[in-house]
Each structure stands twice: as structure tokens, then as C-alpha cells.
Amino acid sequence: MRLCRPIELVAADGQRIRGDRHFTPSNEAPPVVVFAHGLGSDRRGEKVNAFEAECARRGWELVAAGYRGHGRTDGTM
């Protein structure tokens, strides 16, 4: 069963960077792919969905976070 958990990092200036961790629960430590979306895009678009499907097929984790001012991440672009 594939899960998606929100992640949140607080930057030194107090702004929050929000993301998602997609994974299959396991006792092993699988490879982790970090997805960096394009400028003006966000962490929940078509491309990240394609990466998530491929990572799921391979049993890898995927972490996708938003840049400042994108999606639900604080700040301005």
C-alpha cells in the first residue's frame, strides 16, 4: 500500500517549505528520489505524478517539495 505524508520544513527566516513524502511502508531503506519542479510549477503537477508512478513501480520513495512562493509553500516567487 503506497502512502503519502505531508512534510514541512521551517527555514531560518520562519517561512515554511511544504512537501510530500510518497512511500511504501517497509523495514528496509529504499532509494529516495527528490523531485524538483520547474519554476512557476508546484509539487502536485503531471510530472511529479509520472515520477511517483515510476518510483512506486520500483519500490522507491519520492520526496517533492515546493519552492518558495509555489503551491502551499510560504514566500514569494
Short mmCIF file of N, CA and C in Angstrom, two decimals:
data_model
loop_
_atom_site.label_atom_id
_atom_site.label_comp_id
_atom_site.label_asym_id
_atom_site.label_seq_id
_atom_site.Cartn_x
_atom_site.Cartn_y
_atom_site.Cartn_z
N MET A 1 0.83 -1.17 0.00
CA MET A 1 0.00 0.00 0.00
C MET A 1 0.89 1.25 0.00
N ARG A 2 0.74 2.09 -0.98
CA ARG A 2 1.52 3.32 -1.12
C ARG A 2 0.90 4.42 -0.27
N LEU A 3 1.73 5.15 0.48
CA LEU A 3 1.26 6.23 1.33
C LEU A 3 1.84 7.56 0.89
N CYS A 4 1.17 8.64 1.24
CA CYS A 4 1.67 10.00 1.00
C CYS A 4 1.51 10.76 2.31
N ARG A 5 2.60 11.26 2.83
CA ARG A 5 2.59 12.02 4.07
C ARG A 5 3.12 13.43 3.81
N PRO A 6 2.45 14.44 4.36
CA PRO A 6 2.97 15.80 4.20
C PRO A 6 4.24 15.99 5.01
N ILE A 7 5.14 16.83 4.49
CA ILE A 7 6.34 17.21 5.22
C ILE A 7 6.37 18.73 5.29
N GLU A 8 7.02 19.26 6.29
CA GLU A 8 7.12 20.70 6.43
C GLU A 8 8.45 21.03 7.07
N LEU A 9 9.20 21.91 6.45
CA LEU A 9 10.47 22.37 6.98
C LEU A 9 10.33 23.85 7.30
N VAL A 10 10.91 24.29 8.39
CA VAL A 10 10.88 25.70 8.74
C VAL A 10 12.26 26.28 8.46
N ALA A 11 12.29 27.27 7.56
CA ALA A 11 13.55 27.91 7.19
C ALA A 11 14.01 28.84 8.32
N ALA A 12 15.24 29.29 8.24
CA ALA A 12 15.81 30.17 9.26
C ALA A 12 15.00 31.45 9.45
N ASP A 13 14.33 31.91 8.39
CA ASP A 13 13.53 33.13 8.48
C ASP A 13 12.10 32.86 8.95
N GLY A 14 11.80 31.61 9.31
CA GLY A 14 10.49 31.25 9.82
C GLY A 14 9.48 30.84 8.77
N GLN A 15 9.80 31.03 7.49
CA GLN A 15 8.87 30.61 6.44
C GLN A 15 8.87 29.09 6.31
N ARG A 16 7.72 28.56 5.93
CA ARG A 16 7.55 27.11 5.85
C ARG A 16 7.64 26.62 4.41
N ILE A 17 8.41 25.56 4.24
CA ILE A 17 8.53 24.89 2.95
C ILE A 17 7.74 23.59 3.09
N ARG A 18 6.73 23.44 2.26
CA ARG A 18 5.85 22.27 2.38
C ARG A 18 6.10 21.29 1.25
N GLY A 19 5.94 20.01 1.56
CA GLY A 19 6.15 18.98 0.56
C GLY A 19 5.38 17.72 0.90
N ASP A 20 5.66 16.68 0.11
CA ASP A 20 5.02 15.38 0.29
C ASP A 20 6.07 14.29 0.23
N ARG A 21 5.87 13.25 1.03
CA ARG A 21 6.71 12.06 1.00
C ARG A 21 5.83 10.89 0.59
N HIS A 22 6.15 10.29 -0.55
CA HIS A 22 5.42 9.14 -1.09
C HIS A 22 6.26 7.90 -0.82
N PHE A 23 5.65 6.88 -0.20
CA PHE A 23 6.44 5.70 0.15
C PHE A 23 5.54 4.49 0.38
N THR A 24 6.19 3.34 0.36
CA THR A 24 5.55 2.08 0.73
C THR A 24 6.18 1.66 2.04
N PRO A 25 5.39 1.47 3.10
CA PRO A 25 5.97 1.09 4.39
C PRO A 25 6.82 -0.18 4.25
N SER A 26 8.00 -0.15 4.85
CA SER A 26 8.93 -1.26 4.74
C SER A 26 9.94 -1.18 5.87
N ASN A 27 10.54 -2.30 6.20
CA ASN A 27 11.62 -2.32 7.19
C ASN A 27 12.97 -2.01 6.55
N GLU A 28 12.99 -1.94 5.24
CA GLU A 28 14.22 -1.63 4.51
C GLU A 28 14.29 -0.15 4.19
N ALA A 29 15.47 0.32 3.87
CA ALA A 29 15.67 1.73 3.49
C ALA A 29 15.84 1.79 1.97
N PRO A 30 14.75 2.06 1.23
CA PRO A 30 14.85 2.09 -0.23
C PRO A 30 15.51 3.38 -0.72
N PRO A 31 15.92 3.41 -1.98
CA PRO A 31 16.42 4.66 -2.55
C PRO A 31 15.34 5.74 -2.46
N VAL A 32 15.78 6.99 -2.36
CA VAL A 32 14.86 8.12 -2.29
C VAL A 32 15.15 9.05 -3.46
N VAL A 33 14.11 9.41 -4.20
CA VAL A 33 14.21 10.36 -5.30
C VAL A 33 13.67 11.69 -4.80
N VAL A 34 14.42 12.77 -5.02
CA VAL A 34 13.96 14.11 -4.66
C VAL A 34 13.54 14.80 -5.95
N PHE A 35 12.25 15.16 -6.03
CA PHE A 35 11.71 15.79 -7.23
C PHE A 35 11.79 17.30 -7.09
N ALA A 36 12.41 17.96 -8.05
CA ALA A 36 12.50 19.43 -8.10
C ALA A 36 11.67 19.91 -9.29
N HIS A 37 10.55 20.54 -9.01
CA HIS A 37 9.66 21.01 -10.07
C HIS A 37 10.22 22.25 -10.75
N GLY A 38 9.63 22.61 -11.87
CA GLY A 38 10.07 23.78 -12.62
C GLY A 38 9.55 25.08 -12.02
N LEU A 39 10.16 26.18 -12.40
CA LEU A 39 9.76 27.50 -11.94
C LEU A 39 8.33 27.79 -12.38
N GLY A 40 7.50 28.21 -11.45
CA GLY A 40 6.10 28.50 -11.75
C GLY A 40 5.21 27.29 -11.65
N SER A 41 5.77 26.12 -11.38
CA SER A 41 5.02 24.88 -11.23
C SER A 41 4.87 24.59 -9.74
N ASP A 42 4.38 23.41 -9.39
CA ASP A 42 4.34 23.04 -7.99
C ASP A 42 4.54 21.54 -7.83
N ARG A 43 4.49 21.07 -6.61
CA ARG A 43 4.84 19.68 -6.30
C ARG A 43 3.74 18.69 -6.59
N ARG A 44 2.62 19.11 -7.12
CA ARG A 44 1.50 18.21 -7.36
C ARG A 44 1.02 18.23 -8.80
N GLY A 45 1.91 18.46 -9.74
CA GLY A 45 1.55 18.51 -11.16
C GLY A 45 1.68 17.17 -11.86
N GLU A 46 1.50 17.20 -13.18
CA GLU A 46 1.56 15.99 -14.00
C GLU A 46 2.92 15.29 -13.92
N LYS A 47 3.99 16.08 -13.95
CA LYS A 47 5.33 15.47 -13.96
C LYS A 47 5.61 14.71 -12.67
N VAL A 48 5.27 15.30 -11.53
CA VAL A 48 5.52 14.60 -10.27
C VAL A 48 4.66 13.34 -10.19
N ASN A 49 3.46 13.37 -10.76
CA ASN A 49 2.62 12.16 -10.77
C ASN A 49 3.29 11.04 -11.58
N ALA A 50 3.92 11.40 -12.69
CA ALA A 50 4.62 10.40 -13.51
C ALA A 50 5.82 9.85 -12.75
N PHE A 51 6.58 10.72 -12.08
CA PHE A 51 7.72 10.26 -11.28
C PHE A 51 7.24 9.37 -10.14
N GLU A 52 6.13 9.74 -9.50
CA GLU A 52 5.60 8.94 -8.39
C GLU A 52 5.21 7.55 -8.86
N ALA A 53 4.58 7.45 -10.03
CA ALA A 53 4.18 6.14 -10.56
C ALA A 53 5.41 5.27 -10.81
N GLU A 54 6.46 5.85 -11.38
CA GLU A 54 7.67 5.07 -11.65
C GLU A 54 8.38 4.69 -10.35
N CYS A 55 8.44 5.60 -9.40
CA CYS A 55 9.06 5.27 -8.11
C CYS A 55 8.28 4.16 -7.41
N ALA A 56 6.96 4.22 -7.46
CA ALA A 56 6.13 3.17 -6.85
C ALA A 56 6.42 1.83 -7.50
N ARG A 57 6.54 1.81 -8.82
CA ARG A 57 6.82 0.57 -9.55
C ARG A 57 8.15 -0.04 -9.10
N ARG A 58 9.12 0.80 -8.80
CA ARG A 58 10.45 0.33 -8.41
C ARG A 58 10.60 0.13 -6.90
N GLY A 59 9.60 0.56 -6.11
CA GLY A 59 9.70 0.45 -4.66
C GLY A 59 10.53 1.54 -4.01
N TRP A 60 10.69 2.67 -4.72
CA TRP A 60 11.48 3.78 -4.21
C TRP A 60 10.58 4.80 -3.54
N GLU A 61 11.16 5.59 -2.64
CA GLU A 61 10.45 6.72 -2.06
C GLU A 61 10.60 7.92 -2.98
N LEU A 62 9.65 8.84 -2.89
CA LEU A 62 9.72 10.10 -3.63
C LEU A 62 9.40 11.23 -2.67
N VAL A 63 10.25 12.24 -2.66
CA VAL A 63 10.01 13.45 -1.88
C VAL A 63 9.90 14.61 -2.86
N ALA A 64 8.81 15.37 -2.75
CA ALA A 64 8.59 16.52 -3.62
C ALA A 64 8.22 17.71 -2.75
N ALA A 65 8.98 18.78 -2.82
CA ALA A 65 8.70 19.97 -2.02
C ALA A 65 8.51 21.17 -2.95
N GLY A 66 7.79 22.16 -2.47
CA GLY A 66 7.55 23.36 -3.26
C GLY A 66 8.63 24.39 -3.02
N TYR A 67 8.97 25.12 -4.07
CA TYR A 67 9.87 26.27 -3.92
C TYR A 67 9.11 27.39 -3.24
N ARG A 68 9.80 28.36 -2.69
CA ARG A 68 9.14 29.50 -2.05
C ARG A 68 8.20 30.19 -3.04
N GLY A 69 6.99 30.44 -2.55
CA GLY A 69 6.00 31.13 -3.37
C GLY A 69 5.30 30.24 -4.38
N HIS A 70 5.48 28.94 -4.29
CA HIS A 70 4.84 27.98 -5.19
C HIS A 70 3.92 27.07 -4.38
N GLY A 71 2.72 26.83 -4.88
CA GLY A 71 1.80 25.94 -4.18
C GLY A 71 1.52 26.44 -2.77
N ARG A 72 1.68 25.55 -1.79
CA ARG A 72 1.40 25.91 -0.39
C ARG A 72 2.64 26.32 0.39
N THR A 73 3.78 26.51 -0.28
CA THR A 73 4.99 26.94 0.40
C THR A 73 4.97 28.46 0.57
N ASP A 74 5.39 28.92 1.75
CA ASP A 74 5.40 30.36 2.05
C ASP A 74 6.34 31.12 1.13
N GLY A 75 6.20 32.43 1.14
CA GLY A 75 7.13 33.31 0.44
C GLY A 75 6.59 33.78 -0.90
N THR A 76 7.45 34.48 -1.62
CA THR A 76 7.10 34.98 -2.94
C THR A 76 8.09 34.45 -3.95
N MET A 77 7.61 34.31 -5.17
CA MET A 77 8.45 33.76 -6.24
C MET A 77 9.49 34.79 -6.65
#
